[in-house]
Structures are given as C-alpha cells and as structure tokens.
Short mmCIF file of C-alpha atoms in Angstrom, two decimals:
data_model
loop_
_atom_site.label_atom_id
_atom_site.label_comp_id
_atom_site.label_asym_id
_atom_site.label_seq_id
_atom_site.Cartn_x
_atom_site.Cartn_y
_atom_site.Cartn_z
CA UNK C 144 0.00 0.00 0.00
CA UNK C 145 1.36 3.53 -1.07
CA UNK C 146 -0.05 6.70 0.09
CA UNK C 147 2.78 8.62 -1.37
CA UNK C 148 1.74 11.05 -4.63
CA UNK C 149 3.74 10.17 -7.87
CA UNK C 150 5.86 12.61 -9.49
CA UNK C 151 2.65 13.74 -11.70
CA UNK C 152 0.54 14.40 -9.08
CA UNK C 153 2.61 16.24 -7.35
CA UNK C 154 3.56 18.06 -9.85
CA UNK C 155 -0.29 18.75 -11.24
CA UNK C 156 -1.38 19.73 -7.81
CA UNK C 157 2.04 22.83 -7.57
CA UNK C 158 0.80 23.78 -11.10
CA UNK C 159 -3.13 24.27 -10.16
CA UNK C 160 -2.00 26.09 -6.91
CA UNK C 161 0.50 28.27 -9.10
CA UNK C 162 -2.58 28.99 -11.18
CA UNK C 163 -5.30 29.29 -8.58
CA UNK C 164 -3.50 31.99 -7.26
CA UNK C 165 -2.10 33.70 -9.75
CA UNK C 166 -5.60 33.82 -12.13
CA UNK C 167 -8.56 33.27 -9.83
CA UNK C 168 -7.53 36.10 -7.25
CA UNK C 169 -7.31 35.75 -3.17
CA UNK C 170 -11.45 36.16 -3.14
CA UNK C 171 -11.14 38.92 -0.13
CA UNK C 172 -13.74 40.92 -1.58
CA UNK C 173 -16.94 41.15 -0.04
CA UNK C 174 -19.46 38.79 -1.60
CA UNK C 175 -23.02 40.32 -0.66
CA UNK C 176 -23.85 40.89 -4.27
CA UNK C 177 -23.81 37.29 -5.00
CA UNK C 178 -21.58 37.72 -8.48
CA UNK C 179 -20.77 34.30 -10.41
CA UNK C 180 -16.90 35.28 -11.84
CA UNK C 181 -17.30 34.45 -15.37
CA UNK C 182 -14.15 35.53 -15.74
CA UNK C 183 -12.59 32.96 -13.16
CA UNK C 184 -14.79 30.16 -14.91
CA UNK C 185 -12.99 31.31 -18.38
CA UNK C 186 -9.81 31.29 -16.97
CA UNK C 187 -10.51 27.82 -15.54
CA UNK C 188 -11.88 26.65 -19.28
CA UNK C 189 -8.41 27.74 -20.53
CA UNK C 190 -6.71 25.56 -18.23
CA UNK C 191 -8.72 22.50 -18.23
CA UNK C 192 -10.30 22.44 -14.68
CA UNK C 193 -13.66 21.85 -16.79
CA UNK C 194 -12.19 18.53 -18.42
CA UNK C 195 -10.40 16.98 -16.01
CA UNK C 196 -12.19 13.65 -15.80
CA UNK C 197 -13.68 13.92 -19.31
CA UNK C 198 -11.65 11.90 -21.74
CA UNK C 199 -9.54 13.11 -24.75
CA UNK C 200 -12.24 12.22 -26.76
CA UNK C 201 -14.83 14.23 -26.18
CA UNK C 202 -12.58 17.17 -25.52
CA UNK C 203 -11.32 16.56 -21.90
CA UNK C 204 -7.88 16.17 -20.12
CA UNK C 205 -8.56 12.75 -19.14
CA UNK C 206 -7.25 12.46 -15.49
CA UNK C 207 -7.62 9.15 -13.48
CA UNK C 208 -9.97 9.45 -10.85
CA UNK C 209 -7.39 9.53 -8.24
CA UNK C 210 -5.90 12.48 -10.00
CA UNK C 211 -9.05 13.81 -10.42
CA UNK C 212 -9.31 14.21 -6.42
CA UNK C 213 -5.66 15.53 -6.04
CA UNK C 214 -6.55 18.19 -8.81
CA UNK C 215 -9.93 19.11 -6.84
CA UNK C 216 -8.43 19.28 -3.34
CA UNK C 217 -5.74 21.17 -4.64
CA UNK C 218 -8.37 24.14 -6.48
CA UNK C 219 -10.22 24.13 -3.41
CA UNK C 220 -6.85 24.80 -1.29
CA UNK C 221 -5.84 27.54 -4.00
CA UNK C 222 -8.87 29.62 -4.77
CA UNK C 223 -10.80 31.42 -2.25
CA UNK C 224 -13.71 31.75 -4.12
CA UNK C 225 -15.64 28.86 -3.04
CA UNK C 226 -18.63 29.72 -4.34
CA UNK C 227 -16.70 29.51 -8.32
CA UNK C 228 -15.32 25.90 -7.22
CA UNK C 229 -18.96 24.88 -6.51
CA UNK C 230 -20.65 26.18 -9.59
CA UNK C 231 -17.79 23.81 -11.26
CA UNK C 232 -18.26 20.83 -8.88
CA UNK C 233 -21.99 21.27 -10.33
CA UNK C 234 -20.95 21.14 -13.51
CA UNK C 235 -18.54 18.09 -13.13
CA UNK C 236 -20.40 15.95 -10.85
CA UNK C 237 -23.55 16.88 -10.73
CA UNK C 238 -24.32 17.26 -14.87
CA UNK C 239 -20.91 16.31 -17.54
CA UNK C 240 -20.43 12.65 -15.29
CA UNK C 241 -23.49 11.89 -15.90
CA UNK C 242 -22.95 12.29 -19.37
CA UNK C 243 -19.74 10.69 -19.24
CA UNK C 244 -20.65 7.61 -17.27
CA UNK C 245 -24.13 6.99 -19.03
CA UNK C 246 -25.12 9.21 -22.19
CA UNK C 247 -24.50 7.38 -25.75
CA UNK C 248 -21.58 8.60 -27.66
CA UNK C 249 -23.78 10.71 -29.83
CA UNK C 250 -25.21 12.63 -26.90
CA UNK C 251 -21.20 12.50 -25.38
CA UNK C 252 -19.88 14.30 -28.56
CA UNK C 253 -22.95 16.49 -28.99
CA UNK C 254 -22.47 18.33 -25.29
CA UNK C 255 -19.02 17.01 -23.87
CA UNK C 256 -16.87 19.28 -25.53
CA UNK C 257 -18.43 22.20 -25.60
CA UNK C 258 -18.69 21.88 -21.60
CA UNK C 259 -15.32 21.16 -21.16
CA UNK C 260 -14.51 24.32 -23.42
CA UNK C 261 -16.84 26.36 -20.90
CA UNK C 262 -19.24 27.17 -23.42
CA UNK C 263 -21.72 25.38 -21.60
CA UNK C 264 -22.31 25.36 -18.16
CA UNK C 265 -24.00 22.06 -16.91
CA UNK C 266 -26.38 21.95 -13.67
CA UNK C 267 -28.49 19.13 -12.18
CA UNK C 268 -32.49 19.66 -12.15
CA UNK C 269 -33.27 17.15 -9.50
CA UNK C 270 -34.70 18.55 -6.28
CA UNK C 271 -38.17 19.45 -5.32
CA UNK C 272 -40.30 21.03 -2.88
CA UNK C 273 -41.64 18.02 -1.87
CA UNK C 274 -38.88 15.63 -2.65
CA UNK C 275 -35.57 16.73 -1.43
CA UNK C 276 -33.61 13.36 -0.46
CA UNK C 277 -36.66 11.52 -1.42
CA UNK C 278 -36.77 11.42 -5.02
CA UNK C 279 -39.05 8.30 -5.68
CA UNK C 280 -41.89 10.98 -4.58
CA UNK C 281 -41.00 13.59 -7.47
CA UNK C 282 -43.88 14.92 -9.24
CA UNK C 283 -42.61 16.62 -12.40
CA UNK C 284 -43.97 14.28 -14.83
CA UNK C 285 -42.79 13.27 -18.68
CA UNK C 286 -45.48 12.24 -21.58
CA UNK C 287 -44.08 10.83 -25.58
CA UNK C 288 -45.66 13.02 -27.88
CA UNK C 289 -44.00 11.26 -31.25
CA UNK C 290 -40.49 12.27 -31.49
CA UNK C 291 -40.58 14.32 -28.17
CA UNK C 292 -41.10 14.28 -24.45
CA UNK C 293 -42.63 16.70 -22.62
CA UNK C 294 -42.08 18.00 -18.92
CA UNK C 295 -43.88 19.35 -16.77
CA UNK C 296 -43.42 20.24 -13.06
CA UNK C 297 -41.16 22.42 -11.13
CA UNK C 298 -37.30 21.89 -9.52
CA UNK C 299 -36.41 24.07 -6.73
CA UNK C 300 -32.96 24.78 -4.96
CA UNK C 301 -31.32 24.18 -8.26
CA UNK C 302 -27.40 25.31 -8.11
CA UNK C 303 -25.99 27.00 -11.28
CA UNK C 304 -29.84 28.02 -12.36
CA UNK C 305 -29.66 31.23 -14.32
CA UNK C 306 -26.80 30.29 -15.87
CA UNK C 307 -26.61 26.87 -16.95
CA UNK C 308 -26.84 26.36 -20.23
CA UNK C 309 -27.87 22.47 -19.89
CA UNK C 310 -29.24 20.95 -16.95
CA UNK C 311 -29.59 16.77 -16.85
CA UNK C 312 -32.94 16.84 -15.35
CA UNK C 313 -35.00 13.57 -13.54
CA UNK C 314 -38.95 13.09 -14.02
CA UNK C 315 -41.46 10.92 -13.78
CA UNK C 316 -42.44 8.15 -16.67
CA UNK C 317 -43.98 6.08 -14.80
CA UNK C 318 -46.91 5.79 -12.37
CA UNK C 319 -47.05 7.54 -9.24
CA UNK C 320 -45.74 5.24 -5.91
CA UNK C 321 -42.16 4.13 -4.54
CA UNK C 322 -41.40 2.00 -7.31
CA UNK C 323 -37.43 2.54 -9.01
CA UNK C 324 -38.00 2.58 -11.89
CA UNK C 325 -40.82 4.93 -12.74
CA UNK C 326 -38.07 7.51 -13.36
CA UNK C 327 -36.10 8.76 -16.30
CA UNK C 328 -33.29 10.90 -16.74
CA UNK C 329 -33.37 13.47 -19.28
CA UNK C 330 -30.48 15.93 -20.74
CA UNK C 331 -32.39 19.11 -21.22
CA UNK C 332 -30.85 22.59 -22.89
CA UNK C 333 -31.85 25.70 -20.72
CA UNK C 334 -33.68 27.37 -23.93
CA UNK C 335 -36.01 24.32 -24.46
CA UNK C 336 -39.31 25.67 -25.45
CA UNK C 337 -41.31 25.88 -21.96
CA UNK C 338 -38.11 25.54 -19.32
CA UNK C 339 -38.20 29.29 -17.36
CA UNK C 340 -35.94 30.45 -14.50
CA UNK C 341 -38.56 31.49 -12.35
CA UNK C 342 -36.68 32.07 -8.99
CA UNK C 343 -33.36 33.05 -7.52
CA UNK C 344 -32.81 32.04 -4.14
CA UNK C 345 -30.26 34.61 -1.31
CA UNK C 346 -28.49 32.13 -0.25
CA UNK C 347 -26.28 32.28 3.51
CA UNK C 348 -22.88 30.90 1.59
CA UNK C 349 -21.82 30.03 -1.74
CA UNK C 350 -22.87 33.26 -3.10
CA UNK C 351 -20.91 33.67 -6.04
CA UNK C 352 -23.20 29.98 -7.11
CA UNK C 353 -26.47 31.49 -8.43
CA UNK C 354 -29.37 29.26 -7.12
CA UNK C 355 -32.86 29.39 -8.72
CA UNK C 356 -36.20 27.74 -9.38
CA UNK C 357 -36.80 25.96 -12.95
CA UNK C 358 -40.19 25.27 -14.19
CA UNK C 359 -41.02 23.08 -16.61
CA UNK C 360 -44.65 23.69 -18.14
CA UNK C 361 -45.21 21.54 -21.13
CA UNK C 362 -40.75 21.48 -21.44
CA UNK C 363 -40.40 19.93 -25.19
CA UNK C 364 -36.96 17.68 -25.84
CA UNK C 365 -36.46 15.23 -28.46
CA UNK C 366 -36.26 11.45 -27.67
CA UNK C 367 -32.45 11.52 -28.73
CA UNK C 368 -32.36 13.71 -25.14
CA UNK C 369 -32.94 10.31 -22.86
CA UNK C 370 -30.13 8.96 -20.87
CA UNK C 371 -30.02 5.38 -20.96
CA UNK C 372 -33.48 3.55 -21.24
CA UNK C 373 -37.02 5.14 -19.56
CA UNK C 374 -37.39 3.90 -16.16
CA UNK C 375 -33.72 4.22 -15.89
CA UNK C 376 -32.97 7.25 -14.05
CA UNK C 377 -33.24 6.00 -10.38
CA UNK C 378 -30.31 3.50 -11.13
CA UNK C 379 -28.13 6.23 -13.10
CA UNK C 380 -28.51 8.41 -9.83
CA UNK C 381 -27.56 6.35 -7.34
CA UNK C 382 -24.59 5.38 -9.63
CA UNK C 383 -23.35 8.48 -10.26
CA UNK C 384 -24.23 10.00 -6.62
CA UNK C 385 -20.61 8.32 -5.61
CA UNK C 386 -18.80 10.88 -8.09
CA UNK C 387 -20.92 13.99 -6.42
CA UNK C 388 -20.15 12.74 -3.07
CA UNK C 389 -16.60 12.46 -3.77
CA UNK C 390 -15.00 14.24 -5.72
CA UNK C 391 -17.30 17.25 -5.10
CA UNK C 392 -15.78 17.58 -1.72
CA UNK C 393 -12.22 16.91 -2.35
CA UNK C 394 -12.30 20.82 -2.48
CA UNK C 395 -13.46 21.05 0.82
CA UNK C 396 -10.38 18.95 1.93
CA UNK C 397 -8.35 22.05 0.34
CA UNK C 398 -10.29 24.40 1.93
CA UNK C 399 -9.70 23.12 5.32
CA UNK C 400 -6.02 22.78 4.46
CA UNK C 401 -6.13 26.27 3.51
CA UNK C 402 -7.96 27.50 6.77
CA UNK C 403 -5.61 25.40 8.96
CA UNK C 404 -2.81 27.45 7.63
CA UNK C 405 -4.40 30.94 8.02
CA UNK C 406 -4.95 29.76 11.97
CA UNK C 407 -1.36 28.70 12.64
CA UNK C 408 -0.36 32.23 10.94
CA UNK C 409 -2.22 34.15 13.19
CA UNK C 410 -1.66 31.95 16.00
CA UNK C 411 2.14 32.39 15.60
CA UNK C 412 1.67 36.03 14.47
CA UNK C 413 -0.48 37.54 17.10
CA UNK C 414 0.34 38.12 20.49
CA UNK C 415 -2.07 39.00 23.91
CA UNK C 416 -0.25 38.71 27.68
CA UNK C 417 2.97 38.95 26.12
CA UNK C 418 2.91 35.41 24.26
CA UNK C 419 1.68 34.25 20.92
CA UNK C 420 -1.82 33.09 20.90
CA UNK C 421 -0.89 29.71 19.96
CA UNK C 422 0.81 28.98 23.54
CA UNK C 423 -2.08 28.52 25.02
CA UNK C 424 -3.42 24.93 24.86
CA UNK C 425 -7.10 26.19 24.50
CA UNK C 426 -5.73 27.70 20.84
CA UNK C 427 -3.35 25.07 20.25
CA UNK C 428 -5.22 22.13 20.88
CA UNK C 429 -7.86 23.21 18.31
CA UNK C 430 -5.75 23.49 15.44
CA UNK C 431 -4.47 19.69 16.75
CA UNK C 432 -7.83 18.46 16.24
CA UNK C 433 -7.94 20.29 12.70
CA UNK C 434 -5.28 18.62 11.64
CA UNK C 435 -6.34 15.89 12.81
CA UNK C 436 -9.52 16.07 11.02
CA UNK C 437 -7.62 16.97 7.77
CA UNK C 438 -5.85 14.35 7.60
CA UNK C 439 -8.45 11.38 8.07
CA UNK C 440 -10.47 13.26 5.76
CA UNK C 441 -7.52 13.06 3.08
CA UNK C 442 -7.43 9.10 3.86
CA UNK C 443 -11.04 9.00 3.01
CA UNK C 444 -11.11 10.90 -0.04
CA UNK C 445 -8.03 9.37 -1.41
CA UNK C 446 -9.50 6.18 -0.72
CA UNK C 447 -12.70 6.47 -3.02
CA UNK C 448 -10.50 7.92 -5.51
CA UNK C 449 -8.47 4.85 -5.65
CA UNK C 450 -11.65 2.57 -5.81
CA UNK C 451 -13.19 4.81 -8.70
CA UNK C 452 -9.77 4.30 -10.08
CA UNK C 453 -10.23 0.64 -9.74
CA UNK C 454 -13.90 0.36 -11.15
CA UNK C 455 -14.86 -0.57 -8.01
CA UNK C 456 -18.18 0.37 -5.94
CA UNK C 457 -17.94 3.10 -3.47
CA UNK C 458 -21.73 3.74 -2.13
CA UNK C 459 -20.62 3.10 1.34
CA UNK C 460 -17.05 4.76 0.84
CA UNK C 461 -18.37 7.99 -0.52
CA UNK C 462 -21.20 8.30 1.79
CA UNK C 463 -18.76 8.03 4.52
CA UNK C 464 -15.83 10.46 2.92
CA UNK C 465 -19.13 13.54 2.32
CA UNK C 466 -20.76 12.64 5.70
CA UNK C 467 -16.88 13.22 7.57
CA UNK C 468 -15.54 16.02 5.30
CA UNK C 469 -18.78 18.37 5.38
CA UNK C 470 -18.81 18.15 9.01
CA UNK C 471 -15.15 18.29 9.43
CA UNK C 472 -15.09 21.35 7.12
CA UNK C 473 -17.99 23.32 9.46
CA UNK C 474 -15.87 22.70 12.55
CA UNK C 475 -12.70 23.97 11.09
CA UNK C 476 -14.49 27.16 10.20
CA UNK C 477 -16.12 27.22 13.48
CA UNK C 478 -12.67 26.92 15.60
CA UNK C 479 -11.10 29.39 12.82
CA UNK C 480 -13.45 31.99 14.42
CA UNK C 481 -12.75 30.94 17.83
CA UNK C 482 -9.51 31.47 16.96
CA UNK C 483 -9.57 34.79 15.47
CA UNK C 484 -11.40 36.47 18.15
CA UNK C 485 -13.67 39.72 16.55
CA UNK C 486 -11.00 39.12 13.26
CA UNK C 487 -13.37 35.85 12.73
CA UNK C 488 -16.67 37.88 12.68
CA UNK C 489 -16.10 40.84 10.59
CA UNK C 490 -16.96 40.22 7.35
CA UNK C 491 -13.67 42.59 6.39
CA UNK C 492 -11.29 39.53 7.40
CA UNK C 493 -12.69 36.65 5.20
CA UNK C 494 -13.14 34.13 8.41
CA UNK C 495 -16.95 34.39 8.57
CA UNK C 496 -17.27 33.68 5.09
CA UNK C 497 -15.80 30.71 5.06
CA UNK C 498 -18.37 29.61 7.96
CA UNK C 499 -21.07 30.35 5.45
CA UNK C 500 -19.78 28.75 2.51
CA UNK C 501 -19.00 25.42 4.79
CA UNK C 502 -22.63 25.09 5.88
CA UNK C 503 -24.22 24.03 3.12
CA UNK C 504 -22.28 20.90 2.66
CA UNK C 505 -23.70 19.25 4.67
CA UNK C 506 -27.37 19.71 3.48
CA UNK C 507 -26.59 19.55 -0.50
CA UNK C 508 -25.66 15.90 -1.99
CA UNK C 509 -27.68 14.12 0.65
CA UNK C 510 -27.80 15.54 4.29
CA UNK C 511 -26.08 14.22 7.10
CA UNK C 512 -28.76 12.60 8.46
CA UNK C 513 -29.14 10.86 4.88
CA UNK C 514 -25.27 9.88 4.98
CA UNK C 515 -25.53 8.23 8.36
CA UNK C 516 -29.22 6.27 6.86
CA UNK C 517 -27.05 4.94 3.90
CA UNK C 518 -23.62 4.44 6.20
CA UNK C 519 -26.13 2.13 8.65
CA UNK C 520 -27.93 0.30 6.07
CA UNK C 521 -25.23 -0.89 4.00
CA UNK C 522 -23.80 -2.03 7.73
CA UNK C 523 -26.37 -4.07 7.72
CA UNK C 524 -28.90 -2.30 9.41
CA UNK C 525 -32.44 -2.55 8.63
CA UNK C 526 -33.88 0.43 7.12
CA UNK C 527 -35.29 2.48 4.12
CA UNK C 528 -32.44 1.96 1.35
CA UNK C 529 -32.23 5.66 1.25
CA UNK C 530 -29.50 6.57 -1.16
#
C-alpha cells in the first residue's frame, strides 16, 4: 500500500496552486452581491479544470480518478472563491459525469466538448419542494408526444440556475408510488421551449453559485435527449451520486487545508499577555484536532478515488468520505473563528465567510442525516435503502 503522490501528481497539484492563485484572485472581496466570476470560470476553461475527468475524446484532459481528487483538493486549497469551485463541482459531478458515465456517444460528442470548453455550463435539475432526499416521490412528470417528451413540473434549490446552459434533469415516466423505476433521466438545454428560470434564491454561503427555481410547463426535448433507457434514471442516480459525493468535496479537503494554515499564521503572528496566541493549549489544541480532522479526511477521499480508479463500488465509501468532510469542514471554520477572536466575525477579514460557505455541505448531496441512513444500512442495518 502507497499513500505517497507520484511525481505527476505532485507536480499537477504545484501547477493548479501556481494557477489558482495567480488567475482566480485571493477572493477577499466582499461577496453580498452574489456575483458568479465568469471571468474565473474562463480562466478555468483555458486551463482545463472543466475537463479533467472527461476523456480526450470528447474534448477533456482525461485524469484518473485519483488524480481527479488531487486536482480538486488542490483548487479548493488555492482559490478562495468557493462559491466559483462549486458552480464547477456542479458542472462536473452533478451534470458532464453523468454524461460521461451513461449518455451514448452521440449525446457525449454532442455536449461534452463544448462543456469542457466552458461554453456550456451544466447543472443538475433534481430537487423538489416536496422531494428533497426523497426522489421516488418527485412529481414533475414526462409524456411521448412522437419524437418528443414533454415535462412538466417544477425543480427548486437548483445550483448554477440562471446560468446553466444544460441541466440533466429527472422526471417521472412512470406511475405515481415508490417504485425505481418509474423515473427517467433526461439531458435538457436551458432554452427548451417551456423551461423558465422562475426564482433566484439569497443564499447564507456560496454566493458567487447562483441558485434558482426551474419550471417546466409543457418542457419539449427530443427522444435523442434520454439517458439510458425510460425507467432508468433511479439507477443512473444512485450510480453516479458516488462521483458527487466524492470528488465534489475533495475541495473542501483544500479548503480546510487552507484555513488550517491561516490559523497557525495568526496563531504564531499575534500576540495578547505577552505570548503568541498559539501557547495557550485552549488555541493550540484546536488546530491539533484540525489537523487531525484533515488528515483522516484526506485518507477518506483518497481512498474512493483509488476505488473509482479501480472500477470498483464506493456507495458506502463515498457516503462516509461527504458525511466526515462536510462536518469536518464546518468545525474547522467554526474553531477558525474561535480562533480569530472579533478578526473571525467581521466580514472585512474573510473568516466568517468561510463559515457560510462550509454550511451548506452538509445539506446539498444528501444531508447528514441521509449519509448516516445509507452508512447504517449498508452495515447491515435494517432500514429504508435511502440513497
């Protein structure tokens, strides 16, 4: 067993931090007016982020999936704009995987590239107000009219609405009830005839990631649109739910690398009673426990990495790595406050936001209380098969 980095990782994770700093800026400024940088996601297009675990083919880099997480975990140490780093975990993970791992190669050639270019920005239509974590109770709906399907229903909490150009979208084909395979999964262009924006939600964190409502009312999209068969789409989620899971917080690893350093730098730096800060064992044992934390979350997210590399299964893995990490990632940002004193909640010094933008992590992908359903179950443990 080797935990060490080879020579290309290490060297692909310096150049992403070398870029991440030098292109996507140190994200100190205030973020109230909830701005998505398209500038930062055309600087990222130019260097590949978007095609990382797309292959050559269809217009990617082609990274392994362990390679993949190093790459992630390194963006998310480098760029301070967390909020930029989601919109293109959405993307990835949530919209051009699913593509990857289960559209047909016509479908592949016909959107692949031009997301990996950044001309299109992908997004996931899946939740709605009455079927967050539950999805066998969606009620959007899909009808064959001849060479077309039709939608209609409404998604809510959708991350990269207003401006996703392409959203893979799940619906109902078949009749209403728990069974798994009454849904379908559907690739479905923003400027389809009936698909409207209708909502943009203020969100706490992640500000720079637009959020927004998408309603479908009578949403027309040709057959060739389908991913896999009809009554597929339950199985193509909870396949593809491991990539989100994973690799979507590999960032967050980075992040709470990133806010472990700022606390030993001003736990070194400032002083109160005539001694640093960090002499005290109330400071210092908290930044122990980070590091702790960081590095059994690096274990974990390496891990599924390496089993995604393998072509393994990683349900249990990956629930497991986003049920640690999200938490793990609040309580840095929580003791990086603590540790800061008033510095960690003005908005001026950057702490607070980085409280914000850890929150949501773990609601989005599956709550915690989700992870630890799916963590028990596949223990062994009777329960709903909650994914």
């Amino acid at each position: 067993m080797d935990f060490a980095l080879s020579p290309e990782q290490r060297a692909l994770r310096r150049s992403i931090i070398n870029f991440a700093r030098a292109e996507l800026g140190d994200g100190a400024d205030d973020d109230r007016e909830m701005r998505f940088s398209l500038d930062g996601w055309e600087r990222c297009a130019r260097f590949g982020v978007l095609g990382w675990p797309i292959p050559q083919e269809f217009g990617g880099v082609g990274l392994d999936p362990l390679s993949t997480v190093i790459a992630m975990e390194a963006l998310g140490y480098a760029c301070r704009d967390n909020g930029l780093v989601f919109v293109i975990n959405n993307h990835l993970w949530a919209c051009a995987v699913y593509l990857q791992q289960h559209g047909n190669d016509e479908q592949r050639k016909r959107f692949l590239p031009k997301m990996c270019a950044g001309e299109l920005i992908g997004a996931h239509a899946l939740t709605e107000e009455h079927a967050g974590s539950d999805i066998l109770s969606m009620r959007t709906t899909v009808v064959r009219d001849g060479d077309e399907y039709v939608l209609t229903g409404t998604k809510t909490f959708i991350s990269n609405a207003g401006i996703a150009d392409v959203f893979v979208l799940l619906a109902r084909t078949g009749e209403p009830g728990r069974r798994q395979d009454a849904l379908s999964a559907f690739v479905v262009p923003a400027d389809s005839p009936g698909l409207e924006v209708t909502r943009q939600w203020t969100k706490s964190g992640l500000r720079s990631t637009p959020m927004g409502e998408v309603t479908l009312t009578g949403c027309r999209v040709p057959v060739d649109n389908l991913l896999g068969r009809e009554g597929d789409g339950y199985s193509i989620f909870t396949s593809t739910i491991e990539w989100e899971r994973c690799f979507m917080f590999a960032n967050q690893v980075g992040v709470m690398e990133r806010i472990l350093e700022d606390c030993v730098r001003h736990a070194r730096g400032r002083e109160q009673f005539g001694r640093p800060v960090g002499a005290n064992q109330a400071v210092s044992h908290r930044i122990a426990d980070m590091k702790v934390r960081l590095e059994l979350a690096k274990l974990m997210i390496y891990k599924v990495g390496w089993l995604k590399q393998q072509g393994k299964i990683a349900l249990a893995e990956a629930a497991i790595a986003k049920l640690f990490i999200s938490e793990s990632h609040v309580q840095a940002a929580l003791d990086a406050m603590q540790i800061h004193g008033a510095r960690g909640y003005l908005a001026e010094f950057g702490v607070e936001r980085e409280l914000r933008d850890a929150l949501g992590g773990t609601i989005y992908g599956g709550t915690s209380e989700i992870q630890r359903e799916v963590i028990a179950s596949l223990a062994g443990m009777p329960g709903s098969g909650r994914v």
